[in-house]
Amino acid sequence: MTDRLPFNPANLPSRIKPAPPAAAPLTVSQLAARIDTTLKQGLPDALRVTGEVSGFRDRTHWYFDLKDGTSVINCVMFASAAKRAGFTPAIGQQVLVKGRIDFYAPAGKISFILDTIEPAGAGALELQLRKLLEEVRELGWTSPDRKRPLPFFPRRIAVITSRSGAALQDVLVTMQRRCPAVDVLLVDARMQGDAAIPEIIAALHHLSRNHASLAIDAILLTRGGGSMEDLWCFNDREVARAIVECPIPVVAAIGHETDTTIAELVADERCATPTQAAMRLTPDREALTRQLDATRSRLDLLITRRIDAHAKHITLLARTPLFANPAEHFAAAEEQLVHAHRYLDNALRTRLLQAKQHITHHTTRVERTKPTAVLARLTQQLRSSERDFTRAMTTRLVRNAAQLTAAQRTLEAVSPNRVLERGFSVTTRADGTIVRKPADVRAGELLATRLAEGTIASRVEGAQQLPKLTSRKRTSAPPQGPNLFDIDR
């Protein structure tokens, strides 16, 4: 049996309280207003939400649902915001959106009004990569006209990479095998992570400023493969700018062949792997040796041909009249020069005579007309012609005097007096005829002998004829006129 308390009338309320009146019901509009107020006050103005795109509809404005495994929310993106998105979402694509919650009372519908949308994860990086690629193309950084040619034989190459990376070993082994003469300067820098970008930029700036003092001919920027996130530092705008502004050629080999970065696209040359980049920058020693041998052979052949051609040319020149008989050629040239001199001399005399006649003619006309101006001008011309004539005649007289002096010296050299001064003498008979042979005199005949400084009188005691000497017959007649011994008495 259950125990119960005994009934006590004193515990009864003196008066039973009536139930409170029920609240007035809300209208639908009032409820919608309260929902709108609660949403605005309970949520921040800007929310970032990630989810999967579903039911996408492009009707100037974008309409789609954003969902995850258990929930769905309706999203609206107006045309002005959609134009700034830079891409069109695809159904099933993971996106990151930013916007505000809005309650549309007429339809009783809650919507997420979006301000921005971007792909989530790797998709966001791809979108950012496309935007940066468009920018560098507009700047002309990827244009082939901007890119510089690589040096044919670099003496020193700067390699920007991580000291501990496998790419460095691939580069060093390849360069050592192909051309050990090429020097390598390592510039250690991180190749991934937050610190990679400033270190890569600093390395490029350092080499740009000091490439002359360091004797750097080219730069190799390289690292091994990795994910897009690992290689993202090579998609930085400032890294690309540092490559473009570098004064020496830059070769980029980032990741594997399928990986493409902005740094590779703006570099002067892109290579698929670090090994390929090392092969592209360094010449092949064996190929150079073969090329040098071939060049040496071609030069030997060209030199031999050139020498043979010049030898033939010299032989032909030696057979020409000028080289075969130069004395005859110069004699003809000298004769032409003498003729030209005579022609010029006669022409000068003729010209002076014509000028004198011309002046005389005009002088006569001037004397007849007496025009003051004409007379003054002709007088000036006359004086000028007289000066020219005097100058020409003076020159001619000086030249003739020199020729006369030379002729006088020649005549004096062959003068009979000069012959007598050398010890010769001339013997004459009483009638003045010259004694040339013993038969011209008789014994007892008085003779006169002419010496350089006087005359000796002698008488012939006897004469003896000397035997004649044998000599060749003269082919020409004896000279006419007086000889050296015909002396004027």
PDB file of N, CA and C in Angstrom, residues 159-174 221-225 253 255 273-275 278:
ATOM      1  N   VAL A 159      74.499  28.881 -61.040  1.00  0.00           N
ATOM      2  CA  VAL A 159      73.387  27.949 -60.841  1.00  0.00           C
ATOM      3  C   VAL A 159      72.680  28.335 -59.550  1.00  0.00           C
ATOM      4  N   ILE A 160      71.409  28.764 -59.680  1.00  0.00           N
ATOM      5  CA  ILE A 160      70.594  29.094 -58.509  1.00  0.00           C
ATOM      6  C   ILE A 160      69.750  27.872 -58.184  1.00  0.00           C
ATOM      7  N   THR A 161      70.042  27.225 -57.081  1.00  0.00           N
ATOM      8  CA  THR A 161      69.303  26.036 -56.661  1.00  0.00           C
ATOM      9  C   THR A 161      69.650  25.745 -55.212  1.00  0.00           C
ATOM     10  N   SER A 162      69.040  24.706 -54.672  1.00  0.00           N
ATOM     11  CA  SER A 162      69.328  24.306 -53.297  1.00  0.00           C
ATOM     12  C   SER A 162      70.588  23.453 -53.267  1.00  0.00           C
ATOM     13  N   ARG A 163      71.460  23.752 -52.314  1.00  0.00           N
ATOM     14  CA  ARG A 163      72.714  23.007 -52.203  1.00  0.00           C
ATOM     15  C   ARG A 163      72.468  21.527 -51.951  1.00  0.00           C
ATOM     16  N   SER A 164      71.375  21.217 -51.272  1.00  0.00           N
ATOM     17  CA  SER A 164      71.094  19.827 -50.908  1.00  0.00           C
ATOM     18  C   SER A 164      70.185  19.123 -51.910  1.00  0.00           C
ATOM     19  N   GLY A 165      69.773  19.784 -52.969  1.00  0.00           N
ATOM     20  CA  GLY A 165      68.850  19.190 -53.925  1.00  0.00           C
ATOM     21  C   GLY A 165      69.552  18.267 -54.909  1.00  0.00           C
ATOM     22  N   ALA A 166      68.774  17.308 -55.440  1.00  0.00           N
ATOM     23  CA  ALA A 166      69.317  16.375 -56.432  1.00  0.00           C
ATOM     24  C   ALA A 166      69.592  17.069 -57.762  1.00  0.00           C
ATOM     25  N   ALA A 167      68.893  18.173 -58.026  1.00  0.00           N
ATOM     26  CA  ALA A 167      69.086  18.872 -59.295  1.00  0.00           C
ATOM     27  C   ALA A 167      70.517  19.372 -59.446  1.00  0.00           C
ATOM     28  N   LEU A 168      71.141  19.807 -58.339  1.00  0.00           N
ATOM     29  CA  LEU A 168      72.508  20.320 -58.409  1.00  0.00           C
ATOM     30  C   LEU A 168      73.472  19.236 -58.869  1.00  0.00           C
ATOM     31  N   GLN A 169      73.325  18.036 -58.326  1.00  0.00           N
ATOM     32  CA  GLN A 169      74.214  16.948 -58.724  1.00  0.00           C
ATOM     33  C   GLN A 169      74.041  16.595 -60.199  1.00  0.00           C
ATOM     34  N   ASP A 170      72.795  16.588 -60.664  1.00  0.00           N
ATOM     35  CA  ASP A 170      72.567  16.303 -62.089  1.00  0.00           C
ATOM     36  C   ASP A 170      73.264  17.339 -62.968  1.00  0.00           C
ATOM     37  N   VAL A 171      73.167  18.603 -62.578  1.00  0.00           N
ATOM     38  CA  VAL A 171      73.784  19.677 -63.358  1.00  0.00           C
ATOM     39  C   VAL A 171      75.304  19.551 -63.355  1.00  0.00           C
ATOM     40  N   LEU A 172      75.902  19.334 -62.177  1.00  0.00           N
ATOM     41  CA  LEU A 172      77.361  19.266 -62.081  1.00  0.00           C
ATOM     42  C   LEU A 172      77.921  18.075 -62.852  1.00  0.00           C
ATOM     43  N   VAL A 173      77.273  16.920 -62.721  1.00  0.00           N
ATOM     44  CA  VAL A 173      77.757  15.728 -63.425  1.00  0.00           C
ATOM     45  C   VAL A 173      77.685  15.935 -64.940  1.00  0.00           C
ATOM     46  N   THR A 174      76.577  16.499 -65.413  1.00  0.00           N
ATOM     47  CA  THR A 174      76.411  16.708 -66.856  1.00  0.00           C
ATOM     48  C   THR A 174      77.427  17.708 -67.398  1.00  0.00           C
ATOM     49  N   LEU A 221      68.425  28.553 -63.389  1.00  0.00           N
ATOM     50  CA  LEU A 221      67.515  28.463 -62.242  1.00  0.00           C
ATOM     51  C   LEU A 221      66.827  27.112 -62.332  1.00  0.00           C
ATOM     52  N   THR A 222      67.054  26.236 -61.340  1.00  0.00           N
ATOM     53  CA  THR A 222      66.553  24.870 -61.484  1.00  0.00           C
ATOM     54  C   THR A 222      66.253  24.234 -60.133  1.00  0.00           C
ATOM     55  N   ARG A 223      65.360  23.232 -60.186  1.00  0.00           N
ATOM     56  CA  ARG A 223      65.059  22.353 -59.058  1.00  0.00           C
ATOM     57  C   ARG A 223      64.365  21.119 -59.617  1.00  0.00           C
ATOM     58  N   GLY A 224      64.231  20.100 -58.775  1.00  0.00           N
ATOM     59  CA  GLY A 224      63.583  18.866 -59.191  1.00  0.00           C
ATOM     60  C   GLY A 224      62.071  18.978 -59.169  1.00  0.00           C
ATOM     61  N   GLY A 225      61.408  17.844 -59.383  1.00  0.00           N
ATOM     62  CA  GLY A 225      59.952  17.820 -59.459  1.00  0.00           C
ATOM     63  C   GLY A 225      59.293  18.011 -58.102  1.00  0.00           C
ATOM     64  N   ALA A 253      64.751  25.480 -65.499  1.00  0.00           N
ATOM     65  CA  ALA A 253      64.348  24.070 -65.580  1.00  0.00           C
ATOM     66  C   ALA A 253      63.734  23.712 -64.235  1.00  0.00           C
ATOM     67  N   GLY A 255      61.058  21.442 -62.057  1.00  0.00           N
ATOM     68  CA  GLY A 255      60.212  20.252 -61.978  1.00  0.00           C
ATOM     69  C   GLY A 255      60.430  19.308 -63.143  1.00  0.00           C
ATOM     70  N   THR A 273      64.246  19.370 -67.841  1.00  0.00           N
ATOM     71  CA  THR A 273      64.899  18.830 -66.648  1.00  0.00           C
ATOM     72  C   THR A 273      66.201  19.575 -66.396  1.00  0.00           C
ATOM     73  N   PRO A 274      66.753  19.480 -65.185  1.00  0.00           N
ATOM     74  CA  PRO A 274      68.061  20.084 -64.920  1.00  0.00           C
ATOM     75  C   PRO A 274      69.160  19.538 -65.827  1.00  0.00           C
ATOM     76  N   THR A 275      69.113  18.240 -66.127  1.00  0.00           N
ATOM     77  CA  THR A 275      70.124  17.653 -67.010  1.00  0.00           C
ATOM     78  C   THR A 275      70.052  18.260 -68.405  1.00  0.00           C
ATOM     79  N   ALA A 278      71.562  21.723 -68.369  1.00  0.00           N
ATOM     80  CA  ALA A 278      73.029  21.701 -68.367  1.00  0.00           C
ATOM     81  C   ALA A 278      73.573  21.377 -69.751  1.00  0.00           C
TER      82      ALA A 278
END
